[in-house]
């Protein structure tokens, strides 16, 4: 009887008009149609809600409702995704996923976002974290769940999804110690979601508490959380030999820049080392002499990232004039440029972090035998058939490799125009900035002095990308975070593939372990 009533209510709501309704009432009507249409799996209802949003936005809509309209469109895409017969399959391309991601980002970027109710802001952040987690960008998803909790600290949907996300992240790891620690934090987030003081944005979401409780019980059943937590020491770990090193490592922790999954659950000293590596690699006996090339590749990627990270730290903390800048004769171009070694260090950091992507593509091409030319493979084309830019490589299409799929969707943010336009402000123009650094010119300026300069009416020079010191800092930091996430996805993508190969090979093959020594820190000096 309840279902019949719900259907009648939906049919009745779809006959109502927006004419004469105040914006709040209009959005309430559209929201109810979306919710009931999704529950009823009614594509006509969802399309009708979309048409009402189009009509609504034709008027002089207050900013907060324009932002909310994007959120509602994201909910329509989400409902359509769940209605799709293949929504649980390993889709690497999906209009519904793209649409949901676009609309959530549009909602956040809209100037009316800050006028929305706090719980609505928190829900939008949560949903964006959820879709990023679904496609395999689980490292970046944590940032959005944390943003939601910064707005509404006891927001149940953010805590619950964060807990589920951390549990999946833990399950993808190949280090059992890291797995256990992440499970502790997953359990804590789920406990917060189930707490009696947890905040829900909608009474209907209370049903989610049962789901979070079930997930929490599974963690407690499979892991000895009390004992693991009692044995865990997050603080008493070395942060370096001197004050400068300790300050650098503290900055890395606070920015979540260590190649260490433990840094994703907090800026704790236990995470102040770049300890994540590739998992064990199995090769055929006749694969040739020496170690697998991917181990060499990963070492180099990791070391170059860490060097770029320190270059960034050095650049933003430099004071005064560096001696290498003395005697470098430059003309005053009257536009308050920011010249000097510190700015160039930040540019070097950006280049180094951006270069990580193409090196990852080279490794993927070799490891998964994708067949691209060594001279032409890059992070943009490695995912597609050779010479066919938009046709997904048959070896990847449908592959059940969560972190690898995350890398693919990360590449879309960098190279696909529709995605690039809707990324966070500090993530925009990354491709253009890199292109100008490598092939044209980047002019960095002091934004305050530039604002009061009487000489800035002239047309920008061809070939020069003009950017403030602040923008260079924020974009380089974002690039470092993306590169760091990509390295983690790469490590876990290889691990997932190694597990698949092991499962398919059967138990009749003889494997002989080869233990590798580590390269000691004291060997990294130049005499």
Coordinates of C-alpha atoms in Angstrom, one line a residue:
X1 CA 0.0 0.0 0.0
X2 CA 2.9 2.3 0.8
X3 CA 4.4 1.8 -2.6
X4 CA 1.0 2.6 -4.3
X5 CA 0.8 5.8 -2.3
X6 CA 4.3 6.8 -3.2
X7 CA 3.6 6.3 -6.9
X8 CA 0.4 8.4 -6.7
X9 CA 2.3 11.1 -4.9
X10 CA 4.9 11.1 -7.6
X11 CA 2.3 11.3 -10.4
X12 CA 0.6 14.1 -8.6
X13 CA 3.8 16.1 -8.1
X14 CA 4.7 15.8 -11.8
X15 CA 1.5 17.7 -12.7
X16 CA 2.4 20.7 -10.6
X17 CA 3.8 23.9 -12.2
X18 CA 6.5 26.2 -11.0
X19 CA 4.6 29.3 -12.0
X20 CA 4.2 31.7 -9.1
X21 CA 6.3 29.7 -6.7
X22 CA 9.0 31.3 -4.6
X23 CA 12.5 29.9 -5.3
X24 CA 12.5 27.8 -2.1
X25 CA 9.1 26.3 -2.8
X26 CA 10.1 25.6 -6.4
X27 CA 13.3 23.8 -5.3
X28 CA 11.3 21.8 -2.7
X29 CA 9.0 20.5 -5.4
X30 CA 11.8 19.6 -7.8
X31 CA 13.7 17.9 -4.9
X32 CA 10.7 15.8 -4.0
X33 CA 10.3 14.7 -7.6
X34 CA 14.0 13.7 -7.8
X35 CA 13.9 11.8 -4.6
X36 CA 10.6 9.9 -5.4
X37 CA 11.6 9.4 -9.0
X38 CA 14.9 7.9 -7.9
X39 CA 13.2 5.6 -5.4
X40 CA 10.7 4.5 -8.1
X41 CA 13.4 4.1 -10.7
X42 CA 11.3 6.4 -12.9
X43 CA 13.4 7.8 -15.8
X44 CA 10.4 10.0 -16.9
X45 CA 10.2 11.5 -13.5
X46 CA 14.0 12.3 -13.4
X47 CA 13.8 13.8 -16.9
X48 CA 10.8 15.9 -15.8
X49 CA 12.8 17.2 -12.8
X50 CA 15.6 18.1 -15.2
X51 CA 13.2 20.0 -17.4
X52 CA 11.8 21.9 -14.4
X53 CA 15.4 22.9 -13.4
X54 CA 15.9 24.2 -16.9
X55 CA 12.7 26.3 -16.6
X56 CA 13.6 27.4 -13.1
X57 CA 17.1 28.7 -14.1
X58 CA 15.6 30.8 -16.9
X59 CA 14.4 33.3 -14.3
X60 CA 16.4 35.7 -12.0
X61 CA 17.4 33.0 -9.6
X62 CA 19.2 33.9 -6.4
X63 CA 22.8 32.5 -6.3
X64 CA 22.2 29.9 -3.6
X65 CA 19.4 28.3 -5.5
X66 CA 21.5 28.3 -8.7
X67 CA 24.2 26.4 -6.8
X68 CA 21.6 24.1 -5.4
X69 CA 20.3 23.4 -8.9
X70 CA 23.7 22.0 -9.9
X71 CA 23.5 19.7 -6.8
X72 CA 20.0 18.6 -7.8
X73 CA 21.3 17.8 -11.3
X74 CA 24.0 15.7 -9.8
X75 CA 21.4 13.8 -7.9
X76 CA 19.5 13.1 -11.1
X77 CA 22.7 11.7 -12.7
X78 CA 23.3 9.6 -9.6
X79 CA 19.8 8.2 -9.7
X80 CA 20.2 7.4 -13.4
X81 CA 23.5 5.7 -12.6
X82 CA 21.9 3.4 -10.1
X83 CA 19.1 2.6 -12.5
X84 CA 21.6 1.5 -15.2
X85 CA 21.7 -2.3 -15.5
X86 CA 25.5 -2.2 -15.5
X87 CA 26.0 0.2 -12.7
X88 CA 27.9 -2.4 -10.6
X89 CA 30.2 -3.4 -13.5
X90 CA 33.7 -2.1 -14.0
X91 CA 32.8 0.8 -16.3
X92 CA 35.8 2.9 -17.3
X93 CA 33.5 5.3 -19.3
X94 CA 30.2 6.5 -18.0
X95 CA 28.1 9.6 -19.0
X96 CA 26.3 9.3 -15.6
X97 CA 29.6 9.4 -13.6
X98 CA 30.9 12.3 -15.7
X99 CA 27.6 14.2 -15.3
X100 CA 27.4 13.7 -11.6
X101 CA 31.0 14.8 -11.1
X102 CA 30.6 17.9 -13.3
X103 CA 27.4 19.1 -11.5
X104 CA 28.9 18.6 -8.0
X105 CA 31.9 20.6 -9.0
X106 CA 29.7 23.3 -10.6
X107 CA 27.7 23.5 -7.3
X108 CA 30.9 24.0 -5.3
X109 CA 32.4 26.5 -7.7
X110 CA 29.3 28.6 -7.9
X111 CA 29.4 31.8 -5.9
X112 CA 26.1 30.8 -4.3
X113 CA 27.6 27.8 -2.6
X114 CA 28.6 29.7 0.5
X115 CA 25.0 30.8 0.9
X116 CA 23.7 27.3 1.1
X117 CA 22.8 25.7 4.5
X118 CA 25.8 24.1 6.1
X119 CA 24.3 20.7 5.9
X120 CA 23.7 21.1 2.2
X121 CA 27.3 22.2 1.7
X122 CA 28.5 19.2 3.7
X123 CA 26.3 16.8 1.6
X124 CA 27.7 18.2 -1.7
X125 CA 31.3 17.7 -0.5
X126 CA 30.3 14.2 0.7
X127 CA 28.8 13.3 -2.6
X128 CA 31.8 14.5 -4.5
X129 CA 34.0 12.4 -2.2
X130 CA 31.7 9.4 -2.8
X131 CA 31.9 9.6 -6.6
X132 CA 35.7 10.1 -6.6
X133 CA 36.0 7.0 -4.3
X134 CA 33.7 5.0 -6.6
X135 CA 35.9 5.7 -9.7
X136 CA 39.1 4.8 -7.8
X137 CA 40.4 8.3 -6.7
X138 CA 40.1 7.3 -3.1
X139 CA 43.1 9.4 -1.9
X140 CA 41.4 12.6 -3.2
X141 CA 38.0 11.5 -1.9
X142 CA 39.3 11.8 1.7
X143 CA 39.9 15.5 1.2
X144 CA 36.3 16.1 0.3
X145 CA 34.9 14.0 3.2
X146 CA 37.2 16.0 5.5
X147 CA 35.9 19.3 4.0
X148 CA 32.4 18.2 4.8
X149 CA 33.4 17.5 8.4
X150 CA 35.1 20.8 8.6
X151 CA 31.7 22.4 7.8
X152 CA 29.5 20.1 9.9
X153 CA 31.9 18.1 12.3
X154 CA 29.4 15.4 13.2
X155 CA 27.9 15.0 9.8
X156 CA 26.9 11.3 9.6
X157 CA 27.0 10.8 5.9
X158 CA 30.6 12.2 5.6
X159 CA 31.8 10.2 8.6
X160 CA 30.1 7.0 7.4
X161 CA 31.3 7.3 3.8
X162 CA 34.8 8.2 5.0
X163 CA 34.9 5.1 7.1
X164 CA 33.7 2.9 4.2
X165 CA 36.2 4.6 2.0
X166 CA 39.1 4.1 4.4
X167 CA 38.2 0.4 4.8
X168 CA 38.3 -0.1 1.0
X169 CA 41.6 1.8 0.8
X170 CA 43.0 -0.5 3.6
X171 CA 41.8 -3.6 1.7
X172 CA 43.7 -2.4 -1.4
X173 CA 47.0 -2.1 0.5
X174 CA 49.8 -4.7 0.4
X175 CA 51.4 -3.7 3.7
X176 CA 49.6 -5.4 6.5
X177 CA 50.7 -2.9 9.1
X178 CA 49.3 0.0 7.1
X179 CA 46.1 -2.0 6.4
X180 CA 45.5 -2.4 10.2
X181 CA 46.1 1.3 10.9
X182 CA 43.7 2.4 8.2
X183 CA 41.1 0.0 9.5
X184 CA 41.3 1.6 13.0
X185 CA 40.6 5.0 11.5
X186 CA 37.8 3.5 9.3
X187 CA 36.2 2.1 12.4
X188 CA 36.5 5.4 14.2
X189 CA 34.7 7.3 11.4
X190 CA 32.0 4.6 11.2
X191 CA 31.5 4.8 15.0
X192 CA 31.1 8.6 14.7
X193 CA 28.4 8.1 12.0
X194 CA 26.6 5.7 14.3
X195 CA 26.8 7.9 17.4
X196 CA 23.6 9.2 18.9
X197 CA 24.8 12.8 18.4
X198 CA 25.5 12.2 14.6
X199 CA 23.9 14.8 12.4
X200 CA 21.8 13.8 9.4
X201 CA 20.6 16.2 6.7
X202 CA 17.4 14.2 6.1
X203 CA 15.4 11.9 8.4
X204 CA 15.3 9.3 5.5
X205 CA 19.1 9.0 5.8
X206 CA 18.7 7.5 9.3
X207 CA 18.4 4.2 7.5
X208 CA 22.0 4.7 6.5
X209 CA 23.0 4.3 10.1
X210 CA 22.1 0.6 9.9
X211 CA 24.4 0.3 6.9
X212 CA 27.2 2.1 8.7
X213 CA 26.7 -0.2 11.7
X214 CA 26.9 -3.3 9.6
X215 CA 30.2 -2.1 8.1
X216 CA 31.5 -1.3 11.5
X217 CA 30.7 -4.8 12.8
X218 CA 32.5 -6.3 9.9
X219 CA 35.7 -4.4 10.7
X220 CA 35.4 -5.5 14.4
X221 CA 34.8 -9.1 13.4
X222 CA 37.8 -9.3 11.0
X223 CA 40.3 -7.1 12.9
X224 CA 41.4 -7.0 16.5
X225 CA 40.8 -3.2 16.7
X226 CA 41.2 -2.8 20.5
X227 CA 44.6 -4.6 20.6
X228 CA 45.8 -3.0 17.4
X229 CA 44.9 0.4 18.7
X230 CA 46.5 -0.3 22.1
X231 CA 49.8 -1.2 20.3
X232 CA 49.7 1.7 17.9
X233 CA 51.9 4.7 18.6
X234 CA 51.3 7.5 16.2
X235 CA 53.5 10.1 17.8
X236 CA 56.9 8.7 18.9
X237 CA 58.6 8.4 15.6
X238 CA 61.6 10.3 14.3
X239 CA 60.9 13.6 12.5
X240 CA 64.6 14.2 11.6
X241 CA 68.0 15.0 12.9
X242 CA 67.7 18.8 13.2
X243 CA 65.2 21.7 13.4
X244 CA 65.2 22.3 9.7
X245 CA 64.5 18.7 8.8
X246 CA 61.8 18.5 11.4
X247 CA 60.1 21.7 10.1
X248 CA 60.2 20.3 6.6
X249 CA 58.7 17.0 7.6
X250 CA 56.0 18.7 9.6
X251 CA 55.1 20.7 6.5
X252 CA 54.9 17.6 4.4
X253 CA 52.7 15.9 7.0
X254 CA 50.3 18.9 7.2
X255 CA 50.1 19.0 3.4
X256 CA 49.6 15.2 3.1
X257 CA 52.6 14.9 0.8
X258 CA 54.4 11.8 2.1
X259 CA 54.2 8.7 -0.1
X260 CA 52.7 6.9 2.8
X261 CA 49.0 5.9 3.2
X262 CA 49.2 6.7 6.9
X263 CA 49.5 10.4 5.9
X264 CA 45.9 10.2 4.6
X265 CA 44.5 9.7 8.1
X266 CA 46.4 12.5 9.8
X267 CA 49.6 14.5 10.2
X268 CA 51.1 12.1 12.6
X269 CA 54.9 11.4 12.9
X270 CA 54.3 7.7 12.1
X271 CA 53.6 8.8 8.5
X272 CA 56.7 11.1 8.2
X273 CA 58.6 8.8 5.8
X274 CA 58.1 7.8 2.1
X275 CA 57.9 4.1 2.7
X276 CA 55.4 3.0 0.1
X277 CA 56.9 0.9 -2.7
X278 CA 55.7 -1.6 -5.2
X279 CA 54.4 -4.9 -4.1
X280 CA 56.2 -8.1 -4.9
X281 CA 56.5 -8.6 -8.7
X282 CA 56.4 -12.1 -10.3
X283 CA 58.1 -12.6 -13.6
X284 CA 58.8 -15.5 -15.9
X285 CA 62.2 -17.2 -15.5
X286 CA 63.1 -16.5 -19.1
X287 CA 62.1 -12.8 -18.7
X288 CA 65.8 -11.8 -19.0
X289 CA 68.6 -10.9 -16.6
X290 CA 68.3 -8.4 -13.8
X291 CA 65.3 -7.0 -11.9
X292 CA 62.0 -6.1 -13.6
X293 CA 62.2 -2.7 -15.2
X294 CA 59.2 -1.4 -13.3
X295 CA 61.1 -1.5 -10.1
X296 CA 63.7 0.8 -11.6
X297 CA 61.0 3.0 -13.0
X298 CA 59.2 3.3 -9.6
X299 CA 62.4 4.1 -7.8
X300 CA 63.1 7.0 -10.1
X301 CA 59.5 8.3 -10.1
X302 CA 59.5 8.3 -6.3
X303 CA 62.9 10.0 -5.9
X304 CA 62.1 12.7 -8.5
X305 CA 58.8 13.4 -6.7
X306 CA 60.5 13.8 -3.4
X307 CA 63.1 16.2 -4.9
X308 CA 60.3 18.3 -6.4
X309 CA 58.5 18.3 -3.1
X310 CA 61.6 19.7 -1.3
X311 CA 62.1 22.3 -4.1
X312 CA 58.6 23.6 -3.4
X313 CA 59.3 23.8 0.3
X314 CA 62.6 25.6 -0.3
X315 CA 60.9 28.0 -2.8
X316 CA 58.1 29.1 -0.4
X317 CA 60.4 29.4 2.6
X318 CA 63.2 31.4 0.9
X319 CA 63.9 34.8 2.3
X320 CA 66.1 37.6 1.1
X321 CA 68.1 37.5 -2.2
X322 CA 69.9 34.3 -3.1
X323 CA 73.5 34.8 -4.0
X324 CA 72.9 33.1 -7.4
X325 CA 70.6 36.1 -8.3
X326 CA 73.3 38.7 -7.7
X327 CA 74.7 40.2 -10.9
X328 CA 72.0 38.8 -13.1
X329 CA 71.2 41.9 -15.2
X330 CA 67.4 42.2 -16.0
X331 CA 65.4 45.2 -17.3
X332 CA 62.5 46.7 -15.3
X333 CA 59.4 45.9 -17.5
X334 CA 57.2 48.0 -15.2
X335 CA 54.8 45.1 -14.5
X336 CA 56.2 44.1 -11.1
X337 CA 57.6 40.7 -12.1
X338 CA 58.7 38.3 -9.4
X339 CA 62.2 37.2 -10.4
X340 CA 64.6 35.2 -8.3
X341 CA 65.8 31.8 -7.3
X342 CA 62.8 31.1 -5.0
X343 CA 60.3 31.6 -7.8
X344 CA 62.4 29.4 -10.1
X345 CA 62.5 26.7 -7.4
X346 CA 58.8 26.6 -7.4
X347 CA 58.7 26.3 -11.2
X348 CA 61.2 23.4 -10.9
X349 CA 58.9 21.8 -8.4
X350 CA 55.9 22.1 -10.7
X351 CA 57.8 20.7 -13.6
X352 CA 59.1 17.8 -11.5
X353 CA 55.7 16.9 -10.2
X354 CA 54.0 17.2 -13.6
X355 CA 56.7 14.9 -15.1
X356 CA 55.6 12.2 -12.8
X357 CA 52.5 11.6 -14.9
X358 CA 54.2 10.7 -18.2
X359 CA 56.7 8.5 -16.3
X360 CA 53.8 6.6 -14.8
X361 CA 52.4 6.2 -18.3
X362 CA 55.7 4.7 -19.4
X363 CA 55.6 2.3 -16.5
X364 CA 52.0 1.3 -17.2
X365 CA 52.7 0.8 -20.9
X366 CA 55.6 -1.6 -20.1
X367 CA 53.9 -3.4 -17.2
X368 CA 50.5 -4.0 -18.8
X369 CA 52.1 -4.5 -22.3
X370 CA 49.8 -1.9 -23.9
X371 CA 51.9 -1.7 -27.0
X372 CA 52.5 2.1 -27.3
X373 CA 55.7 3.4 -28.8
X374 CA 58.3 4.3 -26.1
X375 CA 58.8 7.6 -27.8
X376 CA 55.1 8.6 -28.0
X377 CA 53.4 7.2 -24.9
X378 CA 52.2 9.7 -22.3
X379 CA 49.6 10.1 -19.6
X380 CA 47.0 11.3 -22.1
X381 CA 47.2 8.5 -24.7
X382 CA 48.3 5.4 -22.7
X383 CA 44.6 4.5 -21.9
X384 CA 43.5 4.2 -25.5
X385 CA 44.1 2.0 -28.5
X386 CA 47.3 3.0 -30.4
X387 CA 46.4 5.7 -32.9
X388 CA 42.7 5.9 -31.7
X389 CA 42.5 8.7 -29.2
X390 CA 39.0 8.0 -27.8
X391 CA 38.7 4.2 -28.0
X392 CA 39.7 2.7 -24.7
X393 CA 42.4 0.1 -24.9
X394 CA 40.8 -3.4 -25.0
X395 CA 43.2 -4.6 -22.2
X396 CA 41.8 -2.0 -19.9
X397 CA 38.1 -1.9 -20.8
X398 CA 36.2 -3.5 -18.0
X399 CA 39.3 -4.4 -16.0
X400 CA 38.5 -4.8 -12.3
X401 CA 41.4 -2.7 -11.1
X402 CA 40.1 0.0 -8.9
X403 CA 43.3 2.1 -8.5
X404 CA 44.2 1.8 -12.2
X405 CA 40.7 3.1 -13.0
X406 CA 41.4 6.0 -10.6
X407 CA 44.5 6.9 -12.6
X408 CA 42.5 6.9 -15.8
X409 CA 39.9 9.3 -14.4
X410 CA 42.7 11.5 -12.9
X411 CA 44.1 11.8 -16.5
X412 CA 40.7 13.2 -17.6
X413 CA 41.0 16.1 -15.1
X414 CA 44.3 17.1 -16.8
X415 CA 43.7 16.6 -20.5
X416 CA 39.9 16.7 -21.2
X417 CA 38.6 20.2 -21.6
X418 CA 35.2 19.6 -19.9
X419 CA 36.9 18.2 -16.8
X420 CA 39.7 20.8 -16.7
X421 CA 37.2 23.7 -16.7
X422 CA 35.4 22.4 -13.6
X423 CA 38.3 21.3 -11.4
X424 CA 39.2 23.3 -8.2
X425 CA 40.6 26.7 -8.9
X426 CA 44.1 25.7 -7.8
X427 CA 43.9 22.7 -10.2
X428 CA 42.9 24.7 -13.3
X429 CA 45.4 25.6 -16.0
X430 CA 47.8 22.9 -14.9
X431 CA 48.2 21.6 -18.4
X432 CA 48.6 25.2 -19.8
X433 CA 51.0 26.2 -17.1
X434 CA 53.2 23.1 -17.8
X435 CA 53.0 23.8 -21.5
X436 CA 54.2 27.4 -21.1
X437 CA 56.9 26.4 -18.7
X438 CA 58.3 23.9 -21.1
X439 CA 57.7 25.5 -24.5
X440 CA 56.8 29.2 -24.0
X441 CA 57.1 31.6 -21.1
X442 CA 55.6 32.0 -17.6
X443 CA 55.8 35.4 -16.1
X444 CA 55.3 35.5 -12.3
X445 CA 54.3 38.7 -10.6
X446 CA 53.6 40.3 -7.3
X447 CA 49.8 40.5 -7.2
X448 CA 49.6 43.4 -4.7
X449 CA 52.1 45.7 -6.5
X450 CA 50.6 44.6 -9.9
X451 CA 47.1 45.8 -8.7
X452 CA 48.3 49.3 -8.0
X453 CA 50.6 49.6 -11.1
X454 CA 49.6 52.3 -13.6
X455 CA 51.2 50.3 -16.5
X456 CA 48.9 47.3 -16.7
X457 CA 46.5 48.4 -19.4
X458 CA 48.7 47.0 -22.2
X459 CA 47.7 43.8 -24.0
X460 CA 49.4 40.6 -22.6
X461 CA 52.4 39.5 -24.6
X462 CA 51.9 36.5 -27.0
X463 CA 53.4 33.3 -25.6
X464 CA 53.5 34.5 -22.0
X465 CA 51.3 33.0 -19.3
X466 CA 51.0 35.7 -16.6
X467 CA 50.5 34.3 -13.0
X468 CA 50.8 35.7 -9.5
X469 CA 53.2 34.3 -6.9
X470 CA 50.2 33.1 -4.9
X471 CA 48.7 31.2 -7.8
X472 CA 52.0 29.6 -8.6
X473 CA 52.3 28.4 -5.0
X474 CA 48.7 27.0 -4.9
X475 CA 48.9 25.3 -8.3
X476 CA 52.3 23.8 -7.6
X477 CA 51.0 22.4 -4.3
X478 CA 48.0 21.0 -6.1
X479 CA 50.2 19.4 -8.7
X480 CA 52.3 17.8 -6.0
X481 CA 49.2 16.4 -4.3
X482 CA 47.9 15.0 -7.6
X483 CA 51.3 13.5 -8.3
X484 CA 51.5 11.9 -4.9
X485 CA 48.0 10.4 -5.3
X486 CA 48.9 9.1 -8.7
X487 CA 52.0 7.4 -7.2
X488 CA 49.9 5.7 -4.6
X489 CA 47.3 4.6 -7.2
X490 CA 50.2 3.2 -9.3
X491 CA 51.6 1.1 -6.5
X492 CA 48.2 -0.3 -5.7
X493 CA 47.3 -0.8 -9.3
X494 CA 50.3 -3.0 -9.8
X495 CA 49.5 -4.9 -6.6
X496 CA 45.9 -5.5 -7.8
X497 CA 47.3 -6.8 -11.1
X498 CA 49.8 -9.1 -9.4
X499 CA 47.0 -10.6 -7.3
X500 CA 44.9 -11.2 -10.5
X501 CA 47.8 -12.9 -12.2
X502 CA 48.6 -15.0 -9.2
X503 CA 44.9 -16.1 -9.0
X504 CA 44.9 -17.0 -12.7
X505 CA 48.2 -18.8 -12.7
X506 CA 47.0 -21.5 -10.3
X507 CA 49.1 -23.4 -7.7
X508 CA 51.1 -25.6 -10.0
X509 CA 53.8 -23.0 -10.8
X510 CA 57.0 -22.9 -8.9
X511 CA 58.0 -19.5 -7.7
X512 CA 61.4 -18.6 -6.2
X513 CA 61.5 -15.5 -4.0
X514 CA 64.3 -12.9 -4.5
X515 CA 64.7 -10.5 -1.5
X516 CA 65.9 -7.0 -2.4
X517 CA 68.1 -5.0 -0.2
X518 CA 67.2 -1.3 0.3
X519 CA 69.4 1.6 -0.8
X520 CA 70.7 3.1 2.4
X521 CA 70.2 6.8 3.1
X522 CA 73.9 7.3 3.6
X523 CA 74.6 6.1 0.1
X524 CA 72.6 9.0 -1.4
X525 CA 75.4 11.5 -1.0
X526 CA 77.6 13.0 -3.7
X527 CA 81.3 13.1 -2.8

